[in-house]
PDB file of C-alpha atoms in Angstrom:
ATOM      1  CA  MET A   1       0.000   0.000   0.000  1.00 41.00           C
ATOM      2  CA  ASN A   2       1.312   3.436  -0.929  1.00 42.00           C
ATOM      3  CA  THR A   3       1.597   5.637   2.180  1.00 47.00           C
ATOM      4  CA  THR A   4       2.355   8.997   0.601  1.00 48.00           C
ATOM      5  CA  LEU A   5       0.930  11.896   2.613  1.00 49.00           C
ATOM      6  CA  LEU A   6       0.822  15.508   1.506  1.00 51.00           C
ATOM      7  CA  VAL A   7       0.859  18.357   4.019  1.00 52.00           C
ATOM      8  CA  VAL A   8      -0.243  21.757   2.771  1.00 53.00           C
ATOM      9  CA  SER A   9      -0.779  25.147   4.300  1.00 47.00           C
ATOM     10  CA  SER A  10      -4.210  26.592   3.947  1.00 45.00           C
ATOM     11  CA  CYS A  11      -4.991  28.979   1.170  1.00 45.00           C
ATOM     12  CA  ARG A  12      -7.939  31.279   1.478  1.00 45.00           C
ATOM     13  CA  ALA A  13      -9.801  33.094  -1.221  1.00 41.00           C
ATOM     14  CA  GLU A  14     -10.162  36.728  -0.249  1.00 41.00           C
ATOM     15  CA  TRP A  15     -13.546  38.042  -1.350  1.00 39.00           C
ATOM     16  CA  HIS A  16     -14.015  41.761  -1.895  1.00 38.00           C
ATOM     17  CA  SER A  17     -17.743  41.369  -1.292  1.00 42.00           C
ATOM     18  CA  THR A  18     -19.955  38.612   0.029  1.00 48.00           C
ATOM     19  CA  PRO A  19     -19.054  35.385  -1.799  1.00 53.00           C
ATOM     20  CA  THR A  20     -21.727  34.206  -4.185  1.00 57.00           C
ATOM     21  CA  ASP A  21     -22.928  30.626  -4.453  1.00 59.00           C
ATOM     22  CA  THR A  22     -20.915  30.377  -7.663  1.00 62.00           C
ATOM     23  CA  ALA A  23     -17.742  31.480  -5.873  1.00 60.00           C
ATOM     24  CA  ARG A  24     -18.331  28.909  -3.110  1.00 62.00           C
ATOM     25  CA  GLN A  25     -18.902  26.228  -5.721  1.00 76.00           C
ATOM     26  CA  GLN A  26     -15.647  27.189  -7.427  1.00 85.00           C
ATOM     27  CA  GLU A  27     -13.734  26.737  -4.160  1.00 85.00           C
ATOM     28  CA  SER A  28     -15.188  23.297  -3.493  1.00 85.00           C
ATOM     29  CA  TRP A  29     -14.762  22.283  -7.155  1.00 87.00           C
ATOM     30  CA  PHE A  30     -11.117  23.392  -7.085  1.00 89.00           C
ATOM     31  CA  LEU A  31     -10.429  21.510  -3.859  1.00 90.00           C
ATOM     32  CA  ALA A  32     -12.189  18.338  -5.079  1.00 90.00           C
ATOM     33  CA  ASN A  33     -10.232  18.505  -8.341  1.00 91.00           C
ATOM     34  CA  CYS A  34      -6.928  18.865  -6.441  1.00 92.00           C
ATOM     35  CA  LEU A  35      -7.742  15.894  -4.196  1.00 94.00           C
ATOM     36  CA  ARG A  36      -8.719  13.795  -7.225  1.00 94.00           C
ATOM     37  CA  ARG A  37      -5.437  14.622  -8.997  1.00 94.00           C
ATOM     38  CA  LEU A  38      -3.413  13.851  -5.886  1.00 94.00           C
ATOM     39  CA  LEU A  39      -5.115  10.459  -5.580  1.00 94.00           C
ATOM     40  CA  ALA A  40      -4.238   9.740  -9.209  1.00 95.00           C
ATOM     41  CA  ARG A  41      -0.577  10.411  -8.315  1.00 94.00           C
ATOM     42  CA  GLY A  42      -0.675   7.950  -5.416  1.00 92.00           C
ATOM     43  CA  VAL A  43      -1.150  10.366  -2.523  1.00 92.00           C
ATOM     44  CA  ARG A  44      -3.221   8.651   0.186  1.00 91.00           C
ATOM     45  CA  GLY A  45      -3.871  11.553   2.535  1.00 91.00           C
ATOM     46  CA  VAL A  46      -3.775  15.332   2.795  1.00 93.00           C
ATOM     47  CA  VAL A  47      -3.371  17.501   5.880  1.00 92.00           C
ATOM     48  CA  SER A  48      -4.285  21.173   5.692  1.00 93.00           C
ATOM     49  CA  PHE A  49      -4.513  23.975   8.210  1.00 94.00           C
ATOM     50  CA  ALA A  50      -6.870  26.907   8.736  1.00 95.00           C
ATOM     51  CA  ASP A  51      -5.492  29.845  10.702  1.00 94.00           C
ATOM     52  CA  PRO A  52      -8.197  31.272  13.005  1.00 95.00           C
ATOM     53  CA  VAL A  53      -6.159  34.190  14.386  1.00 94.00           C
ATOM     54  CA  PRO A  54      -7.038  37.599  12.927  1.00 94.00           C
ATOM     55  CA  ARG A  55      -4.115  39.844  11.944  1.00 94.00           C
ATOM     56  CA  ARG A  56      -4.159  43.583  12.406  1.00 94.00           C
ATOM     57  CA  THR A  57      -1.630  46.268  11.608  1.00 95.00           C
ATOM     58  CA  ALA A  58      -0.113  48.251  14.477  1.00 93.00           C
ATOM     59  CA  SER A  59      -2.754  50.925  13.760  1.00 94.00           C
ATOM     60  CA  GLY A  60      -5.579  48.382  14.084  1.00 94.00           C
ATOM     61  CA  VAL A  61      -6.471  47.799  10.422  1.00 96.00           C
ATOM     62  CA  LEU A  62      -7.651  44.231   9.819  1.00 95.00           C
ATOM     63  CA  VAL A  63      -5.442  42.570   7.175  1.00 94.00           C
ATOM     64  CA  MET A  64      -6.446  38.907   7.698  1.00 93.00           C
ATOM     65  CA  PRO A  65      -9.727  38.055   9.419  1.00 93.00           C
ATOM     66  CA  GLY A  66      -8.780  34.535  10.463  1.00 93.00           C
ATOM     67  CA  HIS A  67     -10.682  31.527   9.214  1.00 92.00           C
ATOM     68  CA  VAL A  68     -11.860  28.198  10.548  1.00 94.00           C
ATOM     69  CA  GLY A  69     -11.761  26.058   7.408  1.00 93.00           C
ATOM     70  CA  THR A  70     -15.385  26.281   6.345  1.00 92.00           C
ATOM     71  CA  ILE A  71     -14.516  24.949   2.877  1.00 91.00           C
ATOM     72  CA  TYR A  72     -12.726  21.988   4.474  1.00 93.00           C
ATOM     73  CA  ALA A  73     -15.815  21.137   6.525  1.00 92.00           C
ATOM     74  CA  ALA A  74     -17.984  21.573   3.417  1.00 91.00           C
ATOM     75  CA  THR A  75     -15.850  19.003   1.587  1.00 90.00           C
ATOM     76  CA  ASN A  76     -16.065  16.487   4.454  1.00 90.00           C
ATOM     77  CA  ALA A  77     -12.513  16.798   5.725  1.00 94.00           C
ATOM     78  CA  ILE A  78     -11.955  15.271   9.148  1.00 93.00           C
ATOM     79  CA  TYR A  79     -11.349  17.900  11.815  1.00 95.00           C
ATOM     80  CA  ALA A  80      -8.257  16.758  13.698  1.00 92.00           C
ATOM     81  CA  SER A  81      -8.039  19.401  16.465  1.00 91.00           C
ATOM     82  CA  ARG A  82      -5.557  22.220  16.682  1.00 93.00           C
ATOM     83  CA  ALA A  83      -1.890  22.200  15.794  1.00 93.00           C
ATOM     84  CA  THR A  84       0.692  23.179  18.396  1.00 94.00           C
ATOM     85  CA  ALA A  85       0.117  26.472  20.174  1.00 96.00           C
ATOM     86  CA  ARG A  86       2.908  29.022  19.826  1.00 94.00           C
ATOM     87  CA  THR A  87       3.795  32.676  20.105  1.00 95.00           C
ATOM     88  CA  MET A  88       3.980  34.560  16.801  1.00 94.00           C
ATOM     89  CA  LYS A  89       6.071  37.631  16.120  1.00 96.00           C
ATOM     90  CA  LEU A  90       3.779  40.117  14.346  1.00 96.00           C
ATOM     91  CA  LEU A  91       5.248  43.007  12.363  1.00 97.00           C
ATOM     92  CA  PRO A  92       3.576  46.449  12.290  1.00 96.00           C
ATOM     93  CA  ASP A  93       2.063  45.772   8.847  1.00 95.00           C
ATOM     94  CA  GLY A  94       0.242  42.725  10.250  1.00 94.00           C
ATOM     95  CA  THR A  95       2.485  40.079   8.672  1.00 94.00           C
ATOM     96  CA  VAL A  96       4.001  37.251  10.679  1.00 95.00           C
ATOM     97  CA  PHE A  97       7.783  37.214  11.086  1.00 97.00           C
ATOM     98  CA  HIS A  98       8.378  33.478  11.231  1.00 95.00           C
ATOM     99  CA  GLU A  99      10.967  31.856  13.466  1.00 95.00           C
ATOM    100  CA  ARG A 100      12.523  30.222  10.397  1.00 96.00           C
ATOM    101  CA  THR A 101      13.042  33.680   8.879  1.00 97.00           C
ATOM    102  CA  ALA A 102      14.700  34.861  12.087  1.00 97.00           C
ATOM    103  CA  GLN A 103      16.958  31.808  12.020  1.00 97.00           C
ATOM    104  CA  LYS A 104      18.096  32.679   8.476  1.00 97.00           C
ATOM    105  CA  ILE A 105      19.242  36.074   9.745  1.00 97.00           C
ATOM    106  CA  ARG A 106      20.928  34.695  12.876  1.00 97.00           C
ATOM    107  CA  ARG A 107      22.869  32.093  10.898  1.00 97.00           C
ATOM    108  CA  GLN A 108      23.279  34.209   7.751  1.00 96.00           C
ATOM    109  CA  GLU A 109      21.686  31.436   5.683  1.00 97.00           C
ATOM    110  CA  GLN A 110      20.371  31.739   2.144  1.00 97.00           C
ATOM    111  CA  GLY A 111      17.512  34.252   2.115  1.00 95.00           C
ATOM    112  CA  HIS A 112      18.776  36.365   5.020  1.00 96.00           C
ATOM    113  CA  GLN A 113      19.203  39.440   2.813  1.00 96.00           C
ATOM    114  CA  TYR A 114      15.526  39.390   1.840  1.00 96.00           C
ATOM    115  CA  ALA A 115      14.479  39.025   5.489  1.00 95.00           C
ATOM    116  CA  GLU A 116      16.803  41.848   6.563  1.00 97.00           C
ATOM    117  CA  ALA A 117      15.453  44.066   3.763  1.00 97.00           C
ATOM    118  CA  GLN A 118      11.904  43.406   4.995  1.00 95.00           C
ATOM    119  CA  LEU A 119      12.817  44.711   8.450  1.00 97.00           C
ATOM    120  CA  ILE A 120      14.821  47.659   7.048  1.00 97.00           C
ATOM    121  CA  ALA A 121      11.802  48.677   4.944  1.00 96.00           C
ATOM    122  CA  LEU A 122       9.774  48.803   8.177  1.00 96.00           C
ATOM    123  CA  GLY A 123      12.330  51.132   9.826  1.00 96.00           C
ATOM    124  CA  ALA A 124      15.059  48.881  11.235  1.00 97.00           C
ATOM    125  CA  PRO A 125      18.630  50.212  10.995  1.00 96.00           C
ATOM    126  CA  VAL A 126      20.897  48.734   8.324  1.00 96.00           C
ATOM    127  CA  PRO A 127      23.206  46.104   9.880  1.00 94.00           C
ATOM    128  CA  ARG A 128      26.711  47.428  10.520  1.00 93.00           C
ATOM    129  CA  ALA A 129      29.639  45.508   9.068  1.00 91.00           C
ATOM    130  CA  GLY A 130      30.896  42.877  11.488  1.00 92.00           C
ATOM    131  CA  CYS A 131      27.919  43.107  13.867  1.00 94.00           C
ATOM    132  CA  ASN A 132      26.476  39.960  15.406  1.00 97.00           C
ATOM    133  CA  PRO A 133      23.388  39.041  13.311  1.00 97.00           C
ATOM    134  CA  ALA A 134      21.478  37.775  16.377  1.00 97.00           C
ATOM    135  CA  VAL A 135      22.050  41.069  18.203  1.00 97.00           C
ATOM    136  CA  TRP A 136      21.051  43.066  15.103  1.00 97.00           C
ATOM    137  CA  LEU A 137      17.855  41.006  14.733  1.00 98.00           C
ATOM    138  CA  ARG A 138      16.850  41.564  18.362  1.00 97.00           C
ATOM    139  CA  GLU A 139      17.424  45.318  17.998  1.00 97.00           C
ATOM    140  CA  ALA A 140      15.706  45.455  14.591  1.00 98.00           C
ATOM    141  CA  LEU A 141      12.548  43.778  15.902  1.00 98.00           C
ATOM    142  CA  VAL A 142      12.369  46.307  18.741  1.00 97.00           C
ATOM    143  CA  ALA A 143      13.036  49.194  16.339  1.00 97.00           C
ATOM    144  CA  VAL A 144      10.175  48.238  14.007  1.00 97.00           C
ATOM    145  CA  GLY A 145       7.757  47.617  16.870  1.00 97.00           C
ATOM    146  CA  ALA A 146       7.269  43.869  16.359  1.00 97.00           C
ATOM    147  CA  ARG A 147       4.925  42.386  18.921  1.00 96.00           C
ATOM    148  CA  ASN A 148       4.290  38.910  20.283  1.00 96.00           C
ATOM    149  CA  VAL A 149       0.852  37.395  19.767  1.00 94.00           C
ATOM    150  CA  ARG A 150      -0.181  34.136  21.411  1.00 94.00           C
ATOM    151  CA  HIS A 151      -1.570  31.665  18.849  1.00 95.00           C
ATOM    152  CA  ARG A 152      -3.665  28.781  20.185  1.00 95.00           C
ATOM    153  CA  GLY A 153      -2.804  26.691  17.107  1.00 95.00           C
ATOM    154  CA  ALA A 154      -4.195  26.442  13.601  1.00 95.00           C
ATOM    155  CA  HIS A 155      -7.137  24.128  12.943  1.00 96.00           C
ATOM    156  CA  ARG A 156      -5.959  20.864  11.366  1.00 94.00           C
ATOM    157  CA  TYR A 157      -8.018  19.032   8.734  1.00 95.00           C
ATOM    158  CA  VAL A 158      -7.364  15.654   7.124  1.00 94.00           C
ATOM    159  CA  TRP A 159      -8.650  13.964   3.980  1.00 94.00           C
ATOM    160  CA  ARG A 160      -8.202  10.250   3.407  1.00 93.00           C
ATOM    161  CA  LEU A 161      -7.821   9.633  -0.313  1.00 94.00           C
ATOM    162  CA  GLY A 162      -9.021   6.427  -1.921  1.00 93.00           C
ATOM    163  CA  ARG A 163     -11.026   5.273  -4.913  1.00 94.00           C
ATOM    164  CA  SER A 164     -13.777   3.851  -2.696  1.00 94.00           C
ATOM    165  CA  ARG A 165     -15.172   4.355   0.777  1.00 93.00           C
ATOM    166  CA  ARG A 166     -13.579   1.062   1.808  1.00 94.00           C
ATOM    167  CA  GLU A 167     -10.131   2.224   0.650  1.00 93.00           C
ATOM    168  CA  ARG A 168     -10.522   5.498   2.529  1.00 91.00           C
ATOM    169  CA  GLU A 169     -11.630   3.766   5.725  1.00 89.00           C
ATOM    170  CA  GLN A 170      -8.576   1.489   5.651  1.00 90.00           C
ATOM    171  CA  ILE A 171      -6.289   4.503   6.069  1.00 88.00           C
ATOM    172  CA  LYS A 172      -5.509   4.808   9.780  1.00 86.00           C
ATOM    173  CA  LEU A 173      -5.096   8.370  10.995  1.00 82.00           C
ATOM    174  CA  GLY A 174      -4.035   7.933  14.609  1.00 81.00           C
ATOM    175  CA  ILE A 175      -6.230  10.788  15.818  1.00 77.00           C
ATOM    176  CA  PRO A 176      -8.988  10.843  18.438  1.00 71.00           C
ATOM    177  CA  ALA A 177     -12.632  10.323  17.558  1.00 70.00           C
ATOM    178  CA  ARG A 178     -14.223  12.824  15.192  1.00 78.00           C
ATOM    179  CA  GLN A 179     -14.579  16.262  16.742  1.00 85.00           C
ATOM    180  CA  PRO A 180     -17.073  18.988  15.845  1.00 90.00           C
ATOM    181  CA  TYR A 181     -16.001  21.531  13.251  1.00 92.00           C
ATOM    182  CA  PRO A 182     -14.982  24.939  14.658  1.00 93.00           C
ATOM    183  CA  LYS A 183     -17.485  27.689  13.872  1.00 91.00           C
ATOM    184  CA  GLN A 184     -15.709  30.999  14.462  1.00 90.00           C
ATOM    185  CA  ALA A 185     -12.276  32.581  14.297  1.00 90.00           C
ATOM    186  CA  ASP A 186     -10.355  33.297  17.482  1.00 91.00           C
ATOM    187  CA  PRO A 187     -10.898  36.690  19.131  1.00 85.00           C
TER     188      PRO A 187
END
């Protein structure tokens, strides 16, 4: 039995007005088509996440409302509880400054220049020649006004992929009994 599993981050269609029935149908059609194509390539399961934490700029403007995975529930994904809780570093423009990005700066790994430029564009000082990258990062995050936000964990959804119900049921997930779908984003 092929045990390939695909893990994806959630993608969310941003609607500029109330989504129409046609738009909702397009989302579910797109997702069903993706799952069908993955099955044809031998993938047996998909894990996806919905981020329920709203993001606001430092001035309070909502830039990401948070979502609970309504489309995942509508396509019969299994709700598999929340992922690991963590503290996020939020930049003044409402974007998340990921720990992996910080690590690239600290270790001067590939991509550190882009990450440094992102902070400089938000008002951080340009790193001085010979300065310790970890010290510069700490000072840069303070200079731009980055803030810590507690994240209770993204909602995790799972699809078993198989050509029949029997095939899908044979895939063991190792998760507790089915839980109710979440209904609203975090405050």
